[in-house]
Amino acid sequence: MIILDYKDTRPIYEQVVEKFKLLILKGVIQKDEQMPSVRSLAVELSINPNTIQKAYAELERQGYIYTVKGRGNFISDSKNLLDERKEELKNRMVLLYKEGKELGMTKADFIGRLQEMEE
Amino acid sequence: MIILDYKDTRPIYEQVVEKFKLLILKGVIQKDEQMPSVRSLAVELSINPNTIQKAYAELERQGYIYTVKGRGNFISDSKNLLDERKEELKNRMVLLYKEGKELGMTKADFIGRLQEMEE
Amino acid sequence: MIILDYKDTRPIYEQVVEKFKLLILKGVIQKDEQMPSVRSLAVELSINPNTIQKAYAELERQGYIYTVKGRGNFISDSKNLLDERKEELKNRMVLLYKEGKELGMTKADFIGRLQEMEE
Amino acid sequence: MIILDYKDTRPIYEQVVEKFKLLILKGVIQKDEQMPSVRSLAVELSINPNTIQKAYAELERQGYIYTVKGRGNFISDSKNLLDERKEELKNRMVLLYKEGKELGMTKADFIGRLQEMEE
DNA sequence: GTGGTCTAGACCACA
DNA sequence: GTGGTCTAGACCACA
């Protein structure tokens, strides 16, 4: 399901987290589908179950998966797909802009601030 | 309404000034709302009314409140406050942008959405 | 402005209805603002204008928008929206209270602060 | 510095987290003071360093401490003292109420919702 | 010295 | 079967 890059200097658990985040954001694994079990994935990747445990705990903390004790880990539906998350961010910016408009700000105020940043 | 920190080494009146500045900047107390009376606040905080008086005088000097003789102290709507709130909105937008950058978004994505809105 | 999910099995017009309901309820589009025109949205989403038409008709039937012939569609200010926003505010207050409960606060702490405010 | 309760059914690392949170909130340990090192605390409490590590990671995630690699863990200043956090919550409720007031809500709407909850 | 990661493996609760 | 916690201990980077 995922492949580790041993030339990558980051910790293994971080790689596992990142790989699964992408799979979930791209919709390859979807809402309520089951994640591989901690032990089975540990065997498949030839790494220690504790390392998978740590990665799954991080994915749960970030809201990508949820755990049912005794059953396994499942994909959460709270995380939107990539495009939806992008839209959501733009919508939140619209709300900020509307708040600012009431204080007398213009689009140019916001755009100016963005443009003076490094890309 | 405010809490003093007795481990803080600064003069009490400075603490009072700072706490109220935060409440005003955050919008918890808003334009033209009345400040607690000098006497009531002195009782509430168990400190001398002269100390409150000194704090209020400083808040007035810095443009955060204005005094109406015989009526009390009120929150002013000075340019400064407004500018700080505008700055905060822009900063929140920068945070949104940074979140988006991690998802592969560019400044143009945000600016585009602003520009397609009516002013 | 909105994103369709082609893996979603529901009809497209239903998705369009749902997405706009969320944007309206969240306040991203507000009272009396104009909806995108049927034709421009059809182009943007690469779907048939008739599908947008059907979605807008449903939004009007449910009271979210109103139509002005020859001008376009606009966000309405129906009682329903208002009630939902009020409900959301109360829910956010409940979350605040729960946060406080873990710090040892009681309902009375919150109620007291509300009551000492002018109406 | 802290004492574990072996009759407590919760995991040890959770107890460690909770004990330190209280020490920090009460101001017993203050801004920029150093936490006991992972290894020294492990010896002192006769538990495994990994368990302390887990507790410290959780305290860092919640913003109570920060880590300087090669130096140790230190108290963060982002967490207010207990009383200040309570005030902060009340202030956020005041902001919610003011938002609601603009939608026509009254204090009674908010108080009612609190009162219908179990304590 | 400090924290961070990882392995190998035990034991527990939940279902 | 599943995940959660914990131990014992190695090895690494940072200073």
Short mmCIF file of C-alpha atoms (C1' of nucleotides) in Angstrom, two decimals:
data_model
loop_
_atom_site.label_atom_id
_atom_site.label_comp_id
_atom_site.label_asym_id
_atom_site.label_seq_id
_atom_site.Cartn_x
_atom_site.Cartn_y
_atom_site.Cartn_z
CA MET A 1 0.00 0.00 0.00
CA ILE A 2 2.82 2.40 0.78
CA ILE A 3 6.56 2.29 0.15
CA LEU A 4 9.24 3.68 2.43
CA ASP A 5 12.22 5.60 1.19
CA TYR A 6 15.27 4.59 3.20
CA LYS A 7 17.33 7.34 1.63
CA ASP A 8 14.88 9.83 3.18
CA THR A 9 16.43 11.31 6.32
CA ARG A 10 13.11 11.92 8.07
CA PRO A 11 11.92 9.46 10.73
CA ILE A 12 10.05 6.45 9.41
CA TYR A 13 6.87 7.30 11.30
CA GLU A 14 6.76 10.71 9.63
CA GLN A 15 7.02 9.13 6.21
CA VAL A 16 4.18 6.76 7.06
CA VAL A 17 2.04 9.69 8.20
CA GLU A 18 2.73 11.67 5.05
CA LYS A 19 2.08 8.79 2.67
CA PHE A 20 -1.30 8.03 4.22
CA LYS A 21 -2.29 11.70 4.30
CA LEU A 22 -1.78 11.89 0.56
CA LEU A 23 -3.72 8.66 -0.04
CA ILE A 24 -6.60 10.04 2.00
CA LEU A 25 -6.56 13.54 0.49
CA LYS A 26 -6.46 12.12 -3.02
CA GLY A 27 -9.42 9.92 -2.16
CA VAL A 28 -7.57 6.64 -2.78
CA ILE A 29 -8.70 5.52 0.65
CA GLN A 30 -12.12 6.83 1.51
CA LYS A 31 -14.45 7.58 4.42
CA ASP A 32 -14.95 4.59 6.75
CA GLU A 33 -12.59 2.31 4.88
CA GLN A 34 -10.35 0.35 7.21
CA MET A 35 -6.65 1.09 7.55
CA PRO A 36 -4.27 -1.90 7.53
CA SER A 37 -3.94 -3.20 11.09
CA VAL A 38 -0.96 -2.00 13.09
CA ARG A 39 0.58 -5.45 13.13
CA SER A 40 -0.06 -6.38 9.50
CA LEU A 41 1.42 -3.11 8.24
CA ALA A 42 4.41 -3.57 10.52
CA VAL A 43 5.06 -6.97 8.94
CA GLU A 44 4.49 -5.66 5.41
CA LEU A 45 6.95 -2.78 5.84
CA SER A 46 9.33 -4.80 8.02
CA ILE A 47 9.26 -2.23 10.78
CA ASN A 48 8.29 -2.35 14.44
CA PRO A 49 4.58 -2.20 15.38
CA ASN A 50 5.38 0.64 17.79
CA THR A 51 6.49 2.79 14.88
CA ILE A 52 3.20 2.19 13.06
CA GLN A 53 1.38 2.88 16.32
CA LYS A 54 3.12 6.26 16.55
CA ALA A 55 2.22 7.11 12.95
CA TYR A 56 -1.43 6.12 13.40
CA ALA A 57 -1.67 8.14 16.64
CA GLU A 58 -0.44 11.18 14.71
CA LEU A 59 -2.93 10.59 11.89
CA GLU A 60 -5.69 10.34 14.48
CA ARG A 61 -4.52 13.53 16.18
CA GLN A 62 -4.67 15.35 12.85
CA GLY A 63 -8.17 14.02 12.24
CA TYR A 64 -7.45 11.76 9.27
CA ILE A 65 -8.44 8.49 10.94
CA TYR A 66 -10.38 7.32 13.96
CA THR A 67 -9.83 4.28 16.13
CA VAL A 68 -12.34 1.71 17.28
CA LYS A 69 -10.77 -0.29 20.07
CA GLY A 70 -10.65 -3.97 19.31
CA ARG A 71 -11.77 -3.36 15.73
CA GLY A 72 -9.13 -1.25 13.99
CA ASN A 73 -8.45 2.17 12.47
CA PHE A 74 -10.78 3.76 9.93
CA ILE A 75 -10.69 6.77 7.61
CA SER A 76 -12.43 9.75 9.13
CA ASP A 77 -14.80 11.84 7.05
CA SER A 78 -13.87 15.10 8.72
CA LYS A 79 -11.02 15.66 6.28
CA ASN A 80 -12.15 16.98 2.96
CA LEU A 81 -10.59 16.00 -0.25
CA LEU A 82 -7.72 18.14 -1.42
CA ASP A 83 -9.76 20.40 -3.70
CA GLU A 84 -12.43 20.85 -1.06
CA ARG A 85 -9.85 21.88 1.51
CA LYS A 86 -8.51 24.46 -0.89
CA GLU A 87 -12.01 25.82 -1.45
CA GLU A 88 -12.58 25.88 2.30
CA LEU A 89 -9.47 28.03 2.78
CA LYS A 90 -10.62 30.45 0.10
CA ASN A 91 -14.02 30.64 1.77
CA ARG A 92 -12.43 31.46 5.10
CA MET A 93 -10.50 34.21 3.39
CA VAL A 94 -13.76 35.60 1.99
CA LEU A 95 -15.13 35.71 5.53
CA LEU A 96 -12.01 37.56 6.70
CA TYR A 97 -12.38 40.03 3.86
CA LYS A 98 -16.03 40.67 4.70
CA GLU A 99 -15.08 41.30 8.31
CA GLY A 100 -12.45 43.75 7.12
CA LYS A 101 -14.85 45.48 4.73
CA GLU A 102 -16.94 46.52 7.71
CA LEU A 103 -13.84 48.17 9.15
CA GLY A 104 -13.33 50.07 5.92
CA MET A 105 -10.76 47.80 4.34
CA THR A 106 -10.59 47.10 0.63
CA LYS A 107 -9.56 44.10 -1.44
CA ALA A 108 -6.34 45.95 -2.17
CA ASP A 109 -5.43 45.92 1.53
CA PHE A 110 -5.53 42.14 1.60
CA ILE A 111 -4.01 41.59 -1.82
CA GLY A 112 -1.21 44.00 -1.01
CA ARG A 113 -0.28 42.06 2.08
CA LEU A 114 -0.19 38.80 0.18
CA GLN A 115 1.95 40.27 -2.56
CA GLU A 116 4.59 41.68 -0.25
CA MET A 117 5.26 38.13 1.02
CA GLU A 118 7.82 35.82 -0.51
CA GLU A 119 6.05 33.14 -2.56
CA MET B 1 -13.39 41.07 34.42
CA ILE B 2 -9.63 41.22 34.81
CA ILE B 3 -7.20 39.27 36.96
CA LEU B 4 -4.06 40.64 38.57
CA ASP B 5 -0.85 38.65 38.78
CA TYR B 6 0.78 39.30 42.11
CA LYS B 7 3.95 37.50 41.03
CA ASP B 8 4.29 40.12 38.31
CA THR B 9 6.87 42.69 39.35
CA ARG B 10 5.40 45.58 37.37
CA PRO B 11 3.28 48.21 39.11
CA ILE B 12 -0.36 47.19 39.48
CA TYR B 13 -1.65 50.16 37.52
CA GLU B 14 0.47 49.04 34.55
CA GLN B 15 -1.07 45.61 34.71
CA VAL B 16 -4.55 47.12 34.79
CA VAL B 17 -3.70 49.24 31.75
CA GLU B 18 -2.38 46.27 29.83
CA LYS B 19 -5.31 44.00 30.65
CA PHE B 20 -7.86 46.58 29.50
CA LYS B 21 -5.92 47.30 26.34
CA LEU B 22 -6.16 43.62 25.45
CA LEU B 23 -9.89 43.48 26.19
CA ILE B 24 -10.44 46.52 24.00
CA LEU B 25 -8.23 45.32 21.16
CA LYS B 26 -9.91 41.91 21.17
CA GLY B 27 -13.31 43.61 21.01
CA VAL B 28 -14.55 42.15 24.31
CA ILE B 29 -15.34 45.72 25.33
CA GLN B 30 -16.42 47.78 22.37
CA LYS B 31 -16.76 51.37 21.19
CA ASP B 32 -18.82 53.54 23.56
CA GLU B 33 -19.37 50.77 26.10
CA GLN B 34 -18.88 51.91 29.66
CA MET B 35 -15.83 50.91 31.68
CA PRO B 36 -16.46 49.63 35.21
CA SER B 37 -16.55 52.61 37.57
CA VAL B 38 -13.32 53.41 39.40
CA ARG B 39 -14.85 52.56 42.74
CA SER B 40 -16.52 49.28 41.71
CA LEU B 41 -13.35 48.01 40.06
CA ALA B 42 -11.28 48.99 43.09
CA VAL B 43 -13.57 46.91 45.28
CA GLU B 44 -13.58 43.98 42.88
CA LEU B 45 -9.78 43.85 42.70
CA SER B 46 -9.28 44.82 46.34
CA ILE B 47 -6.95 47.65 45.44
CA ASN B 48 -6.92 51.37 46.08
CA PRO B 49 -9.22 53.53 43.90
CA ASN B 50 -6.26 55.85 43.27
CA THR B 51 -4.49 53.00 41.48
CA ILE B 52 -7.48 52.47 39.18
CA GLN B 53 -7.66 56.21 38.64
CA LYS B 54 -4.03 56.24 37.55
CA ALA B 55 -4.64 53.31 35.16
CA TYR B 56 -7.68 54.97 33.62
CA ALA B 57 -5.75 58.21 33.16
CA GLU B 58 -3.09 56.29 31.28
CA LEU B 59 -5.68 54.51 29.11
CA GLU B 60 -7.16 57.91 28.29
CA ARG B 61 -3.73 59.36 27.50
CA GLN B 62 -3.13 56.46 25.08
CA GLY B 63 -6.50 57.04 23.44
CA TYR B 64 -8.23 53.84 24.50
CA ILE B 65 -10.96 55.44 26.62
CA TYR B 66 -12.55 58.85 27.12
CA THR B 67 -14.04 60.37 30.24
CA VAL B 68 -17.40 62.03 30.60
CA LYS B 69 -17.44 63.99 33.84
CA GLY B 70 -20.12 62.82 36.17
CA ARG B 71 -21.00 59.86 33.93
CA GLY B 72 -17.93 57.61 33.79
CA ASN B 73 -15.32 56.26 31.37
CA PHE B 74 -16.12 54.90 27.91
CA ILE B 75 -14.28 53.02 25.19
CA SER B 76 -13.07 55.30 22.43
CA ASP B 77 -12.96 54.40 18.76
CA SER B 78 -9.57 55.77 17.97
CA LYS B 79 -7.71 55.19 14.76
CA ASN B 80 -5.12 53.11 16.58
CA LEU B 81 -7.54 50.42 17.64
CA LEU B 82 -8.91 50.21 14.18
CA ASP B 83 -5.47 49.87 12.65
CA GLU B 84 -4.58 47.07 15.00
CA ARG B 85 -7.74 45.18 14.16
CA LYS B 86 -7.04 45.61 10.47
CA GLU B 87 -3.51 44.37 10.97
CA GLU B 88 -4.87 41.33 12.80
CA LEU B 89 -7.20 40.48 9.93
CA LYS B 90 -4.33 40.66 7.49
CA ASN B 91 -2.25 38.44 9.73
CA ARG B 92 -5.04 35.88 9.88
CA MET B 93 -5.14 35.93 6.11
CA VAL B 94 -1.41 35.28 6.00
CA LEU B 95 -1.97 32.25 8.24
CA LEU B 96 -4.65 31.00 5.86
CA TYR B 97 -2.29 31.45 2.96
CA LYS B 98 0.46 29.51 4.70
CA GLU B 99 -1.96 26.69 5.38
CA GLY B 100 -2.87 26.69 1.72
CA LYS B 101 0.74 26.73 0.59
CA GLU B 102 1.23 23.34 2.24
CA LEU B 103 -1.61 22.02 0.10
CA GLY B 104 0.08 23.34 -3.01
CA MET B 105 -1.85 26.61 -3.34
CA THR B 106 -0.29 29.84 -4.59
CA LYS B 107 -0.91 33.50 -3.82
CA ALA B 108 -2.71 33.70 -7.13
CA ASP B 109 -5.34 31.22 -5.92
CA PHE B 110 -6.27 33.51 -3.05
CA ILE B 111 -5.96 36.76 -4.96
CA GLY B 112 -8.05 35.33 -7.78
CA ARG B 113 -10.90 34.54 -5.42
CA LEU B 114 -10.83 38.02 -3.93
CA GLN B 115 -10.82 39.64 -7.34
CA GLU B 116 -13.82 37.75 -8.64
CA MET B 117 -15.89 39.25 -5.82
CA GLU B 118 -17.77 42.50 -6.13
CA GLU B 119 -15.91 45.21 -4.18
CA MET C 1 -16.71 28.71 -5.71
CA ILE C 2 -17.92 25.13 -5.29
CA ILE C 3 -16.39 21.78 -6.13
CA LEU C 4 -18.27 18.73 -7.38
CA ASP C 5 -17.43 15.23 -6.25
CA TYR C 6 -17.74 12.86 -9.17
CA LYS C 7 -17.37 9.84 -6.95
CA ASP C 8 -20.52 10.97 -5.16
CA THR C 9 -23.46 8.86 -6.36
CA ARG C 10 -26.08 11.54 -5.77
CA PRO C 11 -27.40 13.62 -8.67
CA ILE C 12 -25.22 16.64 -9.48
CA TYR C 13 -27.99 19.15 -8.85
CA GLU C 14 -28.35 17.80 -5.32
CA GLN C 15 -24.67 18.34 -4.71
CA VAL C 16 -24.93 21.89 -6.02
CA VAL C 17 -27.88 22.53 -3.70
CA GLU C 18 -26.03 21.16 -0.72
CA LYS C 19 -22.80 23.07 -1.38
CA PHE C 20 -24.62 26.38 -1.66
CA LYS C 21 -26.67 25.71 1.45
CA LEU C 22 -23.41 25.32 3.38
CA LEU C 23 -21.92 28.50 1.91
CA ILE C 24 -25.05 30.41 2.87
CA LEU C 25 -25.32 28.93 6.35
CA LYS C 26 -21.66 29.66 7.04
CA GLY C 27 -22.16 33.24 5.91
CA VAL C 28 -19.67 33.03 3.04
CA ILE C 29 -22.46 34.32 0.83
CA GLN C 30 -24.70 36.72 2.70
CA LYS C 31 -28.16 38.26 2.56
CA ASP C 32 -28.91 39.98 -0.75
CA GLU C 33 -25.62 39.06 -2.34
CA GLN C 34 -25.96 37.82 -5.87
CA MET C 35 -25.55 34.16 -6.78
CA PRO C 36 -23.33 33.36 -9.77
CA SER C 37 -25.47 33.46 -12.92
CA VAL C 38 -26.79 30.13 -14.16
CA ARG C 39 -24.72 30.35 -17.32
CA SER C 40 -21.42 31.39 -15.68
CA LEU C 41 -21.68 28.64 -13.07
CA ALA C 42 -22.51 26.08 -15.75
CA VAL C 43 -19.36 27.03 -17.60
CA GLU C 44 -17.23 27.04 -14.46
CA LEU C 45 -18.37 23.56 -13.44
CA SER C 46 -18.55 22.24 -16.99
CA ILE C 47 -22.11 21.05 -16.56
CA ASN C 48 -25.38 21.74 -18.33
CA PRO C 49 -27.15 25.03 -17.47
CA ASN C 50 -30.37 23.05 -16.98
CA THR C 51 -28.75 21.27 -14.04
CA ILE C 52 -27.86 24.57 -12.39
CA GLN C 53 -31.36 25.82 -13.10
CA LYS C 54 -32.80 22.79 -11.31
CA ALA C 55 -30.49 23.36 -8.33
CA TYR C 56 -31.40 27.05 -8.07
CA ALA C 57 -35.10 26.19 -8.26
CA GLU C 58 -34.64 23.81 -5.35
CA LEU C 59 -32.71 26.42 -3.35
CA GLU C 60 -35.54 28.87 -3.97
CA ARG C 61 -38.16 26.29 -2.95
CA GLN C 62 -36.26 25.75 0.34
CA GLY C 63 -36.10 29.49 0.93
CA TYR C 64 -32.37 30.01 0.59
CA ILE C 65 -32.48 32.28 -2.46
CA TYR C 66 -34.98 34.43 -4.35
CA THR C 67 -35.15 35.23 -8.03
CA VAL C 68 -35.51 38.65 -9.60
CA LYS C 69 -36.51 38.19 -13.23
CA GLY C 70 -34.02 39.66 -15.60
CA ARG C 71 -31.55 40.41 -12.77
CA GLY C 72 -30.50 37.11 -11.27
CA ASN C 73 -30.69 35.08 -8.06
CA PHE C 74 -30.02 36.53 -4.60
CA ILE C 75 -29.54 35.19 -1.09
CA SER C 76 -32.66 35.45 1.02
CA ASP C 77 -32.74 36.21 4.72
CA SER C 78 -35.25 33.62 5.76
CA LYS C 79 -36.05 32.76 9.34
CA ASN C 80 -34.52 29.31 8.91
CA LEU C 81 -31.03 30.58 8.25
CA LEU C 82 -31.22 32.86 11.21
CA ASP C 83 -32.34 30.07 13.50
CA GLU C 84 -29.51 27.86 12.39
CA ARG C 85 -26.97 30.58 13.03
CA LYS C 86 -28.42 31.17 16.47
CA GLU C 87 -28.26 27.48 17.19
CA GLU C 88 -24.62 27.43 16.12
CA LEU C 89 -23.77 30.27 18.50
CA LYS C 90 -25.39 28.42 21.36
CA ASN C 91 -23.47 25.28 20.45
CA ARG C 92 -20.22 27.19 20.45
CA MET C 93 -21.09 28.49 23.89
CA VAL C 94 -21.68 24.92 25.07
CA LEU C 95 -18.20 24.02 23.80
CA LEU C 96 -16.76 26.94 25.76
CA TYR C 97 -18.58 25.77 28.86
CA LYS C 98 -17.25 22.24 28.47
CA GLU C 99 -13.74 23.59 28.15
CA GLY C 100 -14.29 25.57 31.33
CA LYS C 101 -15.72 22.59 33.18
CA GLU C 102 -12.37 20.83 32.82
CA LEU C 103 -10.76 23.81 34.53
CA GLY C 104 -13.20 23.55 37.40
CA MET C 105 -15.68 26.18 36.26
CA THR C 106 -19.42 25.91 36.78
CA LYS C 107 -22.44 27.10 34.82
CA ALA C 108 -22.80 29.85 37.38
CA ASP C 109 -19.41 31.30 36.40
CA PHE C 110 -20.57 31.81 32.84
CA ILE C 111 -24.11 32.88 33.69
CA GLY C 112 -22.77 35.35 36.23
CA ARG C 113 -20.62 37.06 33.65
CA LEU C 114 -23.51 37.34 31.22
CA GLN C 115 -25.77 38.77 33.87
CA GLU C 116 -23.37 41.48 34.98
CA MET C 117 -23.46 42.88 31.43
CA GLU C 118 -25.93 45.46 30.30
CA GLU C 119 -28.58 43.80 28.09
CA MET D 1 8.26 16.64 42.06
CA ILE D 2 5.21 14.52 41.21
CA ILE D 3 3.80 11.33 42.68
CA LEU D 4 2.09 8.56 40.74
CA ASP D 5 -1.03 6.83 41.95
CA TYR D 6 -0.78 3.13 41.17
CA LYS D 7 -4.39 2.56 42.16
CA ASP D 8 -5.35 4.94 39.36
CA THR D 9 -6.52 2.92 36.37
CA ARG D 10 -5.45 5.50 33.80
CA PRO D 11 -2.19 5.00 31.90
CA ILE D 12 0.91 6.28 33.67
CA TYR D 13 1.76 8.76 30.91
CA GLU D 14 -1.67 10.36 31.28
CA GLN D 15 -1.11 10.82 34.99
CA VAL D 16 2.25 12.43 34.33
CA VAL D 17 0.67 14.82 31.82
CA GLU D 18 -2.10 15.79 34.22
CA LYS D 19 0.19 16.36 37.20
CA PHE D 20 2.47 18.67 35.24
CA LYS D 21 -0.45 20.57 33.70
CA LEU D 22 -1.66 21.39 37.18
CA LEU D 23 1.81 22.44 38.36
CA ILE D 24 2.10 24.76 35.37
CA LEU D 25 -1.42 26.18 35.61
CA LYS D 26 -0.99 26.86 39.30
CA GLY D 27 2.28 28.63 38.56
CA VAL D 28 4.40 26.24 40.64
CA ILE D 29 6.62 25.82 37.59
CA GLN D 30 6.88 29.00 35.57
CA LYS D 31 7.74 30.33 32.14
CA ASP D 32 11.14 29.16 30.85
CA GLU D 33 11.91 27.00 33.87
CA GLN D 34 13.39 23.66 32.92
CA MET D 35 11.46 20.44 33.23
CA PRO D 36 13.25 17.44 34.78
CA SER D 37 15.13 15.59 32.02
CA VAL D 38 13.42 12.58 30.52
CA ARG D 39 15.97 10.20 31.98
CA SER D 40 16.19 11.73 35.45
CA LEU D 41 12.42 11.74 35.87
CA ALA D 42 12.26 8.16 34.64
CA VAL D 43 14.71 7.14 37.36
CA GLU D 44 12.93 9.20 40.02
CA LEU D 45 9.54 7.66 39.25
CA SER D 46 10.97 4.21 38.48
CA ILE D 47 9.32 4.08 35.09
CA ASN D 48 10.64 3.70 31.56
CA PRO D 49 12.08 6.77 29.77
CA ASN D 50 9.79 6.05 26.81
CA THR D 51 6.78 6.63 29.03
CA ILE D 52 8.11 10.04 30.12
CA GLN D 53 8.90 10.79 26.49
CA LYS D 54 5.29 10.11 25.57
CA ALA D 55 4.02 12.34 28.36
CA TYR D 56 6.36 15.20 27.42
CA ALA D 57 5.38 14.90 23.76
CA GLU D 58 1.74 15.29 24.80
CA LEU D 59 2.53 18.30 27.00
CA GLU D 60 4.35 19.87 24.06
CA ARG D 61 1.45 19.14 21.71
CA GLN D 62 -0.90 20.89 24.14
CA GLY D 63 1.44 23.88 24.30
CA TYR D 64 2.53 23.58 27.93
CA ILE D 65 6.21 23.01 27.26
CA TYR D 66 8.70 23.41 24.43
CA THR D 67 11.72 21.31 23.58
CA VAL D 68 15.23 22.46 22.80
CA LYS D 69 17.11 19.55 21.28
CA GLY D 70 20.20 18.67 23.21
CA ARG D 71 19.20 21.03 26.02
CA GLY D 72 15.95 19.82 27.54
CA ASN D 73 12.27 20.69 27.96
CA PHE D 74 11.10 24.10 29.21
CA ILE D 75 7.83 25.65 30.34
CA SER D 76 6.12 27.56 27.59
CA ASP D 77 4.56 30.95 28.30
CA SER D 78 1.67 30.49 25.92
CA LYS D 79 -0.45 28.88 28.61
CA ASN D 80 -2.06 31.33 30.96
CA LEU D 81 -2.43 30.72 34.61
CA LEU D 82 -5.58 28.98 35.70
CA ASP D 83 -7.53 32.10 36.62
CA GLU D 84 -6.50 33.82 33.43
CA ARG D 85 -7.67 30.90 31.34
CA LYS D 86 -11.03 31.04 33.10
CA GLU D 87 -11.30 34.76 32.36
CA GLU D 88 -10.33 34.11 28.75
CA LEU D 89 -13.19 31.62 28.39
CA LYS D 90 -15.66 34.11 29.86
CA ASN D 91 -14.38 36.76 27.46
CA ARG D 92 -14.88 34.46 24.51
CA MET D 93 -18.43 33.86 25.70
CA VAL D 94 -19.01 37.62 25.82
CA LEU D 95 -17.88 37.81 22.18
CA LEU D 96 -20.29 35.02 21.27
CA TYR D 97 -23.10 36.83 23.05
CA LYS D 98 -22.35 40.08 21.23
CA GLU D 99 -22.42 38.23 17.94
CA GLY D 100 -25.76 36.76 18.90
CA LYS D 101 -27.14 40.11 20.00
CA GLU D 102 -26.78 41.36 16.44
CA LEU D 103 -28.94 38.45 15.32
CA GLY D 104 -31.61 39.44 17.85
CA MET D 105 -30.65 37.01 20.61
CA THR D 106 -30.91 37.86 24.30
CA LYS D 107 -28.94 36.83 27.35
CA ALA D 108 -31.82 34.54 28.21
CA ASP D 109 -31.24 32.54 25.00
CA PHE D 110 -27.71 31.73 26.08
CA ILE D 111 -28.47 31.24 29.75
CA GLY D 112 -31.38 28.98 28.88
CA ARG D 113 -29.17 26.72 26.84
CA LEU D 114 -26.63 26.45 29.63
CA GLN D 115 -29.28 25.69 32.20
CA GLU D 116 -30.88 22.86 30.24
CA MET D 117 -27.55 21.02 30.35
CA GLU D 118 -26.56 18.60 33.05
CA GLU D 119 -24.03 20.26 35.36
"C1'" DG E 1 24.97 15.86 28.88
"C1'" DT E 2 20.07 16.44 26.27
"C1'" DG E 3 15.87 14.65 23.53
"C1'" DG E 4 14.18 11.55 19.41
"C1'" DT E 5 13.62 7.27 17.13
"C1'" DC E 6 13.33 2.56 16.83
"C1'" DT E 7 13.42 -2.45 17.95
"C1'" DA E 8 11.76 -6.68 20.36
"C1'" DG E 9 8.50 -8.23 22.92
"C1'" DA E 10 5.13 -8.56 27.02
"C1'" DC E 11 0.57 -7.83 28.78
"C1'" DC E 12 -3.91 -5.61 28.91
"C1'" DA E 13 -8.79 -4.38 27.40
"C1'" DC E 14 -12.28 -4.72 23.99
"C1'" DA E 15 -15.21 -7.59 20.72
"C1'" DG F 1 -8.64 -10.92 16.21
"C1'" DT F 2 -7.89 -5.47 17.26
"C1'" DG F 3 -5.36 -1.28 19.35
"C1'" DG F 4 -2.95 0.70 23.79
"C1'" DT F 5 0.58 0.76 27.15
"C1'" DC F 6 4.85 -0.23 28.93
"C1'" DT F 7 9.59 -2.11 29.60
"C1'" DA F 8 14.57 -2.62 28.43
"C1'" DG F 9 17.76 -1.01 25.81
"C1'" DA F 10 20.24 0.54 21.43
"C1'" DC F 11 21.69 4.25 18.52
"C1'" DC F 12 21.40 8.86 16.61
"C1'" DA F 13 21.77 14.11 16.44
"C1'" DC F 14 22.58 18.27 18.84
"C1'" DA F 15 25.48 21.21 22.12
#
